[in-house]
Amino acid sequence: MRVDFYQLGAAQPDQVIAAIAGKLIGEQQRLLVVAADEGLLARLDRQLWDQGAASFLPHGLAGGPDDTSQPILLSTGTDAPNLARNLLIADGEWREAALGYDRAFYLFDDATLEGARLAWKLLAGREGVERNYWSLEDGKWVKKA
């Protein structure tokens, strides 16, 4: 299983999430986006709708009748009724359930930096876990570790 740590810096989380989701959709993969803050999920829902006709990202908020058919599902919980094998943690709060997925994207900012450092350390000795750390430099994501 792979965990990609993304230090947001000046990047807007909504844009980073849309970019990751778009790439996964292009690869015909499903994604579960998790955040405890329903307001963040509502903003992300609007952002994904506003991608434009040429780049619309099909998605839904968890709790609807079509959860199982959503390529991208936005949720406060870590269960994936859409059978996603990719989990994106949008609020900087590590969830151990991420290890049950094939790949996890862990977004964090200055406010959640200490939690990200702790998660990085805790995952260091885990068998079968590949960690990657990405930082934004001059508008491009650069792998740092």
C-alpha positions as a printed Julia matrix, in Angstrom:
145×3 Matrix{Float64}:
   0.0    0.0     0.0
   1.21   3.46   -0.83
   0.75   6.66    1.19
   1.46   9.98   -0.53
   1.91  12.92    1.85
   1.15  16.27    0.19
   2.28  19.4     2.03
  -0.09  22.01    0.64
   1.87  25.17    1.37
   0.23  27.89   -0.75
  -1.78  25.38   -2.81
  -5.57  25.43   -2.46
  -6.77  22.04   -1.18
  -9.81  22.06   -3.48
  -7.58  22.4    -6.54
  -5.17  19.7    -5.38
  -8.05  17.32   -4.68
  -9.62  18.06   -8.08
  -6.29  17.37   -9.8
  -5.75  14.05   -8.0
  -9.38  13.01   -8.56
  -9.16  13.91  -12.25
  -6.03  11.82  -12.7
  -7.6    8.81  -10.99
 -10.8    9.13  -13.04
  -8.62   9.2   -16.17
  -7.12   5.9   -15.01
 -10.66   4.53  -14.42
 -10.09   4.3   -10.67
 -12.45   5.27   -7.87
 -11.74   7.63   -4.98
 -13.13   8.19   -1.51
 -12.44  11.72   -0.2
 -12.68  11.98    3.58
 -12.98  15.01    5.86
 -14.63  15.47    9.25
 -15.79  18.96    8.24
 -19.01  18.76    6.22
 -18.45  22.39    5.15
 -15.19  21.38    3.49
 -16.96  18.54    1.69
 -19.71  20.91    0.51
 -17.09  23.35   -0.87
 -15.32  20.49   -2.59
 -18.64  19.3    -4.03
 -19.14  22.73   -5.61
 -15.54  22.85   -6.84
 -15.88  19.47   -8.59
 -19.11  20.61  -10.26
 -17.46  23.83  -11.4
 -14.67  22.13  -13.35
 -16.55  22.95  -16.57
 -18.21  20.74  -19.14
 -14.92  19.57  -20.61
 -13.48  18.49  -17.28
 -16.47  17.63  -15.08
 -15.54  15.18  -12.35
 -18.43  12.78  -11.6
 -18.97  12.58   -7.86
 -21.46  12.65   -5.02
 -21.78  13.36   -1.33
 -22.07  10.21    0.78
 -25.51   9.36    2.02
 -27.25   9.59   -1.33
 -29.06   6.83   -3.19
 -26.24   6.47   -5.74
 -23.24   6.09   -3.42
 -22.26   2.74   -4.9
 -22.05   4.13   -8.44
 -20.05   7.29   -7.67
 -16.5    7.32   -9.1
 -15.63   9.98   -6.51
 -17.44   9.89   -3.17
 -17.11  12.66   -0.59
 -17.64  11.42    2.96
 -17.05  12.0     6.65
 -16.39   8.26    7.1
 -13.77   5.86    5.79
 -16.1    3.16    4.45
 -16.26   3.13    0.65
 -19.66   2.06   -0.67
 -18.34   3.03   -4.13
 -15.68   0.28   -3.74
 -12.84   2.82   -4.06
  -9.34   1.48   -3.53
  -7.96   5.04   -3.2
  -8.56   7.23   -0.15
  -7.84  10.94    0.02
  -7.63  12.51    3.48
  -8.62  16.12    2.85
  -8.54  17.57    6.36
  -5.03  16.7     7.57
  -6.29  14.24   10.2
  -4.64  10.85    9.7
  -7.0    7.87    9.79
  -5.63   4.4    10.4
  -8.36   3.01    8.11
  -6.34   4.44    5.2
  -4.07   1.4     5.47
  -6.95  -0.77    4.22
  -6.78   0.91    0.81
  -4.34   0.36   -2.06
  -3.32   4.01   -1.99
  -3.88   6.95    0.34
  -3.36  10.63   -0.38
  -2.76  12.59    2.82
  -3.07  16.37    2.43
  -1.81  18.57    5.23
  -1.01  22.23    5.83
   0.83  24.24    8.49
  -2.01  23.73   10.98
  -1.83  19.93   10.65
   1.93  19.59   10.12
   2.64  17.97   13.5
   0.02  15.28   12.87
   1.54  14.6     9.46
   5.0   14.25   11.0
   3.66  11.8    13.56
   1.87   9.75   10.87
   5.07   9.7     8.77
   7.04   8.33   11.75
   4.38   5.78   12.71
   4.26   4.42    9.16
   8.07   4.16    8.9
   8.3    0.63   10.23
   5.1   -0.76    8.76
   5.61  -3.72    6.47
   4.11  -3.26    3.02
   3.73   0.53    3.37
   5.49   2.77    0.88
   5.66   6.43    1.95
   6.18   9.39   -0.37
   6.42  13.04    0.59
   5.52  15.75   -1.95
   6.03  19.49   -1.67
   4.95  22.28   -4.01
   7.88  24.2    -5.52
   7.47  26.83   -8.23
   3.99  25.51   -9.03
   5.1   21.88   -9.44
   4.88  18.92   -7.08
   8.35  17.68   -6.21
   9.01  14.38   -4.48
  11.14  15.05   -1.4
  11.17  11.64    0.26
